[in-house]
XYZ file of C-alpha atoms in Angstrom:
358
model
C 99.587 -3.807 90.170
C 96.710 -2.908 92.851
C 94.755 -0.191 91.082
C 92.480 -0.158 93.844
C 93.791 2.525 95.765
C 94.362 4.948 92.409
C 90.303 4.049 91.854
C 89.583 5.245 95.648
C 92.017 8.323 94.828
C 90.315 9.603 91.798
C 86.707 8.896 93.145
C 87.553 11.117 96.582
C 88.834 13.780 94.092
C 85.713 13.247 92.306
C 83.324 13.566 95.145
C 85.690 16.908 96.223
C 84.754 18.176 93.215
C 80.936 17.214 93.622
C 80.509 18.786 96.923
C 82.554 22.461 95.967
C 80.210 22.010 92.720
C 77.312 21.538 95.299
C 78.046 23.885 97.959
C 78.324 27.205 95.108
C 75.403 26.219 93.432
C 73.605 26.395 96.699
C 75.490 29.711 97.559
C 74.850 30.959 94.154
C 70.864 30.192 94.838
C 71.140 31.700 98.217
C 73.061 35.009 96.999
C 70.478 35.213 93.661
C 67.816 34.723 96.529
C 68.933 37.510 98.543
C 69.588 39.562 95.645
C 66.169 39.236 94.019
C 64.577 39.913 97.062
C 66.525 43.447 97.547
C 66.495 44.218 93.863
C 62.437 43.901 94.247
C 62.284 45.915 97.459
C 60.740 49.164 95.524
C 58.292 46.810 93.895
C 57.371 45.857 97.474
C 57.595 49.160 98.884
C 55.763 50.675 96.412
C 52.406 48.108 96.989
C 52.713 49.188 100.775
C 52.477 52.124 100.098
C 49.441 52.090 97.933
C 47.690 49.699 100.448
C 48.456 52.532 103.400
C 47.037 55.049 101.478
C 44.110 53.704 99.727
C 43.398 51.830 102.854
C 43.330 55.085 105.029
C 41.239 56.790 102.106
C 38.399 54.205 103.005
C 39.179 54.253 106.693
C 35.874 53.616 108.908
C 34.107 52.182 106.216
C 32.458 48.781 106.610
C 34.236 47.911 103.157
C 37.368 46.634 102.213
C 40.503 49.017 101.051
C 39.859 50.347 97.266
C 41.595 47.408 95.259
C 44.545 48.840 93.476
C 43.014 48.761 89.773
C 39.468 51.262 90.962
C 41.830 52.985 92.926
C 44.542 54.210 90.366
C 42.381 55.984 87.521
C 40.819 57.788 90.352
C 44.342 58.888 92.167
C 47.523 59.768 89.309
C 49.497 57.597 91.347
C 52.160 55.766 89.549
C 53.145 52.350 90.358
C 53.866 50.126 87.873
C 53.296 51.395 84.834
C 53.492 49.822 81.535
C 54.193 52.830 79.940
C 58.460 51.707 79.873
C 61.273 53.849 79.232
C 61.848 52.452 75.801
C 58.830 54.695 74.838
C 60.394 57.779 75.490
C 62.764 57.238 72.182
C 59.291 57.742 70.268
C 58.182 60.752 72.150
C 61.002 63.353 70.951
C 61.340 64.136 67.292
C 64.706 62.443 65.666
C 65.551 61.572 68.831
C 67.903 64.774 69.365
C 66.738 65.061 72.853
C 66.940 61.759 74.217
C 69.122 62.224 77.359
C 71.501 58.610 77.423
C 73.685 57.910 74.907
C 73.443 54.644 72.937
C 76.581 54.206 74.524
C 75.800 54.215 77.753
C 72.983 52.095 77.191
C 75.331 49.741 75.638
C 77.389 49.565 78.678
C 74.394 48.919 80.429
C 75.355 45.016 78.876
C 77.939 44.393 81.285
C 76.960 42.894 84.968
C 80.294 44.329 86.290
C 79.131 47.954 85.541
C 75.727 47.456 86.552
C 77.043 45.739 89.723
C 78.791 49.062 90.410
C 76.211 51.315 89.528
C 73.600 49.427 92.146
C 76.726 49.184 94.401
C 75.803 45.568 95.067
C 79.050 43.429 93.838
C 77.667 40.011 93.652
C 75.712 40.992 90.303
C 78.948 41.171 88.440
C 78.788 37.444 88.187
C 75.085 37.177 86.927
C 74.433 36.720 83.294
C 73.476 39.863 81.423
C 70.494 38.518 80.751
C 69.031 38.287 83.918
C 70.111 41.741 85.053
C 68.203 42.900 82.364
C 64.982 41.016 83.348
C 64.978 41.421 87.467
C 66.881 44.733 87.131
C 66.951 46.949 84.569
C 63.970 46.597 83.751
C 62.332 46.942 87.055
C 63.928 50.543 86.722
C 62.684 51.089 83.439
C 59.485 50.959 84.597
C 59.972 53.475 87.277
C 61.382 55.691 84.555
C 58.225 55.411 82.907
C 56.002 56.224 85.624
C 58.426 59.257 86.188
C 57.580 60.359 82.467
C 53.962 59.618 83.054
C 54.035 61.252 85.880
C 54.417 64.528 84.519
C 51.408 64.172 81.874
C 49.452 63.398 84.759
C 50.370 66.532 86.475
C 49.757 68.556 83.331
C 46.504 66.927 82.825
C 45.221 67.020 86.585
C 47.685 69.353 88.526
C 49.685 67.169 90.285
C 50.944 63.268 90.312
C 52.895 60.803 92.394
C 55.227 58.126 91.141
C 55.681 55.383 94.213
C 59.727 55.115 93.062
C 61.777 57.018 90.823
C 64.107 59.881 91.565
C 67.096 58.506 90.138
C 69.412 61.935 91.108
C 72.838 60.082 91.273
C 72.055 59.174 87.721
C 73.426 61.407 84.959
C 73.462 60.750 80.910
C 76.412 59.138 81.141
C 76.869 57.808 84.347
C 74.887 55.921 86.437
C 75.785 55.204 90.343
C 74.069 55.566 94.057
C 71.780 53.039 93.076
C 70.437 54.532 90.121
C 70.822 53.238 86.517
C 68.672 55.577 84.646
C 67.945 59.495 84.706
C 64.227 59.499 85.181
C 64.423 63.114 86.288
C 66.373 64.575 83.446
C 64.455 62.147 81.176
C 60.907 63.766 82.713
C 62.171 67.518 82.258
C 63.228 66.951 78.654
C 59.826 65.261 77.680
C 58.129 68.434 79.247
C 60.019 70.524 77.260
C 59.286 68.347 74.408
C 55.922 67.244 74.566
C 54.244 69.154 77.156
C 55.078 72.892 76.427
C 56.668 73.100 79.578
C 59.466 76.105 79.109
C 60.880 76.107 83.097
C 60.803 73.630 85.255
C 61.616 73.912 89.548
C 63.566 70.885 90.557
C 63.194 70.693 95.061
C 65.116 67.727 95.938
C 64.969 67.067 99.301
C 66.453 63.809 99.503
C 69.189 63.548 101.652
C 71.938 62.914 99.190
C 72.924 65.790 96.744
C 71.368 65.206 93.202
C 74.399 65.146 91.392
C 72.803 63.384 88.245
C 70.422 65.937 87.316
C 72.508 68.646 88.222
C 75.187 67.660 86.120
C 72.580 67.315 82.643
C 70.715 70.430 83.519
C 74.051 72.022 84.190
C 73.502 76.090 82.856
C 70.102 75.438 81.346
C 68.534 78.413 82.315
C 65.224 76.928 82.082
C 65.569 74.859 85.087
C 66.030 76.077 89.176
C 67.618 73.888 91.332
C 66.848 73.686 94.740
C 68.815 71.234 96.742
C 68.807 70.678 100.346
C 71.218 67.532 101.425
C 73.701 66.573 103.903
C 77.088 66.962 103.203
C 78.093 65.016 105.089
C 77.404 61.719 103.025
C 77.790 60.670 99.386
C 78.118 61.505 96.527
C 80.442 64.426 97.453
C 80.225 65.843 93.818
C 81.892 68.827 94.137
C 81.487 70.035 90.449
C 77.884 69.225 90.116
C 77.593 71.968 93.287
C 78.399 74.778 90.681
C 75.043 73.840 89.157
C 72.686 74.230 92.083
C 70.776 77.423 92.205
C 69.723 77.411 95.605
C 72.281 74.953 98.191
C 71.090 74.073 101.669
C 73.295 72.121 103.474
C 72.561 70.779 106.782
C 74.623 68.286 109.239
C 73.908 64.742 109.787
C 71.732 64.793 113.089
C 69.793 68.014 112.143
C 66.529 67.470 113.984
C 62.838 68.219 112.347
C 62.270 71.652 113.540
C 65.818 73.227 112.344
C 64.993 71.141 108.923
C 61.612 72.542 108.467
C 62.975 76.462 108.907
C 65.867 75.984 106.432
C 63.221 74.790 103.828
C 60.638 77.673 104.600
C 63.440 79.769 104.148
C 64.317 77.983 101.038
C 61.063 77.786 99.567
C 60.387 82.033 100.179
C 63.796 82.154 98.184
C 62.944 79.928 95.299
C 59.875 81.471 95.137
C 61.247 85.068 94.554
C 64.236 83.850 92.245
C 61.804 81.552 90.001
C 58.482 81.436 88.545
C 58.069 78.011 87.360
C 55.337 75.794 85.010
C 55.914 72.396 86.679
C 57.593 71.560 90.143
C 59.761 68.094 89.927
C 59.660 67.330 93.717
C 62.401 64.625 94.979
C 61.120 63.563 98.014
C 63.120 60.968 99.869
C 62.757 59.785 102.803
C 65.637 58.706 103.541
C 65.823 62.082 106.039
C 64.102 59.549 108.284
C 65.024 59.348 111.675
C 67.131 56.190 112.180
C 67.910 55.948 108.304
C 71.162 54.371 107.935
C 72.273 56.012 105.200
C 70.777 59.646 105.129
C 71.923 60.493 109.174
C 69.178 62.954 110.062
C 66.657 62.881 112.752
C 63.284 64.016 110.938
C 60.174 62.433 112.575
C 57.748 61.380 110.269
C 55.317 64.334 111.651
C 58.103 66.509 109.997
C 58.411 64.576 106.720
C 54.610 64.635 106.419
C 54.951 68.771 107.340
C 57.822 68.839 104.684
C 55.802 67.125 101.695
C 52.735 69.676 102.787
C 55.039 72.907 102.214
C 55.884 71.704 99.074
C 52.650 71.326 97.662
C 51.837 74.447 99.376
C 54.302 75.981 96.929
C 53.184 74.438 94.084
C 49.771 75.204 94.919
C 50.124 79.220 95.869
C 52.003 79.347 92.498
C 49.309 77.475 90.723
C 51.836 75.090 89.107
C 51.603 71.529 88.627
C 53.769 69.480 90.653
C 55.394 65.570 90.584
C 56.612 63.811 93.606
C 59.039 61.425 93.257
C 59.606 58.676 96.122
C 63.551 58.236 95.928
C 65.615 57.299 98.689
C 64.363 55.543 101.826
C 66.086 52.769 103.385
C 63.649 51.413 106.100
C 60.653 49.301 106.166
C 58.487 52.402 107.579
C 59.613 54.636 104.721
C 56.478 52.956 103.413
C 54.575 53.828 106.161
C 55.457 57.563 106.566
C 55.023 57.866 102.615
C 51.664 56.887 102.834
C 50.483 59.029 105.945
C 52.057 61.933 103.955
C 50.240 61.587 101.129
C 46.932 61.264 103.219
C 47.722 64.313 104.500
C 48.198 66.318 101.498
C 44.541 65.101 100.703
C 42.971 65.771 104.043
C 44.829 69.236 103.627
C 43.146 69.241 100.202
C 46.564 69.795 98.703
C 45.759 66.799 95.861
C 42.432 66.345 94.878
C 41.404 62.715 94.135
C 38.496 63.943 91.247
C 39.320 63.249 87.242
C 39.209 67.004 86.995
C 42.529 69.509 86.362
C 42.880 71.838 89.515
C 44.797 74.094 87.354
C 42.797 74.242 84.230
């Protein structure tokens, strides 16, 4: 018998078999391309930022921008920092106060849940391994500079982190992007370690900070100020209960109908709260154009929104960290570091070693 044609069966099945082989490794490199690049867009955003500020700082001089490591000691500007979550299991005593559960961490192990928590799908199929690497710990670092953050502001009355603000994040849930609870994690470590008894959280990102709201839930230690749209995620009805102070506006709200709510807001908190620190979720994802947050502030208005803030912080003589959070454009970057330019011309954050509040 001719076994030619069973030889020319077998190798077309064979070469079938090459090219689907060939074609999803090169969509698995594409899609692990993709993905690395998005995972890594706060690592990028948050080096824009630092060259827009620190490049403004110096602007008119004959010399180049300050290069990032003269500039940080100088600024308490967080980006980052090698001072990781995992240190935060040293810093409270037994570990009572430590805000995830081993089991969530643990869950933490499986790319489906992370793929659902970052709400991008392809991760479920990536090894474990490498989520933890190009992913997790990415956000463990932010975490950090959250936590740092706050010792800075103790120290020197006031400090940024460039990322963090993790608000859909609670202890034992993660979602909206965010895997870890770097605000709840930065409130208990005041408590803790900083002799911090009540704490102001503004968030004016413009998703509802469900996370936090949900840990913090009846501590009496803590005010919650939240001003979102309720018209997008995370809907969380039961975390509402915990907000001291709601203000909800409506997707399209314009910049000068968002800055009276938050005056209004701010004379409010001020009379229901005296605070020791101010945790200050800025996103700005309240951009005009932002896909995801659906309001119309200009970035005149988010740079006027960050400067009432501080204003706050400042008439009540209370150190205050800003968060970055959400911000979905390429000129989030941009408007964040005009903002914070501002709060220094408006000598709102001074740039000296020295405590303002000491």
């Amino acid at each position: 018998m001719n076994s030619t044609p069973s030889i020319i069966i077998e190798s077309t099945r064979n070469l079938r078999v090459f090219a689907i082989f060939l074609l999803f490794t090169v969509a698995t490199v594409k899609v692990s391309h993709v993905l690395y690049r998005y995972l890594q867009r706060n690592s990028r955003f948050s080096s824009n930022v630092l060259f827009f500020v620190f490049s403004r700082w110096r602007r008119g001089s004959s010399t180049k921008p300050y290069p990032f490591k003269q500039a940080l000691p100088r600024c308490p500007s967080v980006q980052g920092s090698s001072y990781l979550f995992e240190v935060v299991q040293y810093s409270f005593p037994g570990n009572r106060e430590i805000v995830h559960s081993e089991s969530y961490l643990n869950s933490l192990k499986n790319s489906s849940k992370v793929a659902m928590m970052i709400e991008v799908p392809p991760v479920a199929l990536f090894p474990n391994c490498l989520l933890q690497h190009k992913v997790l710990f990415p956000f463990r670092k932010q975490v950090g500079g959250t936590i740092l953050a706050a010792k800075l502001a103790k120290e020197r009355g006031w400090a940024i982190n460039i990322g963090g603000g993790f608000h859909h994040c609670s202890a034992e849930k993660g979602g909206g992007f965010c895997v870890y609870a770097d605000i709840s994690l930065c409130i208990r470590f005041a408590f803790v370690q900083l002799n911090i008894s009540r704490v102001m959280i503004i968030d004016l990102d413009a998703h509802q900070g469900n996370g936090h709201e949900m840990d913090l839930a009846n501590d009496d230690r803590v005010y919650i100020l939240d001003m979102y749209n309720l018209g997008i995620y995370p809907f969380d009805y039961e975390a509402r209960r915990y907000i001291n102070q709601i203000v909800e506006v409506e997707s399209g709200t314009r910049t000068e109908d968002y800055l009276q709510k938050l005056d209004r807001a701010l004379e409010i908190a001020g009379h229901m709260f005296d605070p020791e620190l101010v945790v200050y979720n800025a996103g700005t994802d309240i951009l005009d154009g932002d896909p995801l947050g659906r309001l119309k502030i200009s970035p005149e208005g988010i740079a006027l929104r960050d400067e009432k803030v501080f204003q706050f912080a400042c008439e009540k003589k209370v150190p205050i960290v800003m968060l970055t959070s959400g911000g979905y454009m390429k000129s989030s970057a941009r408007v964040i570091a005009d903002s914070i330019v501002n709060l220094s011309n408006r000598c709102l954050i001074d740039t000296r070693q020295s405590s303002k509040f000491k």
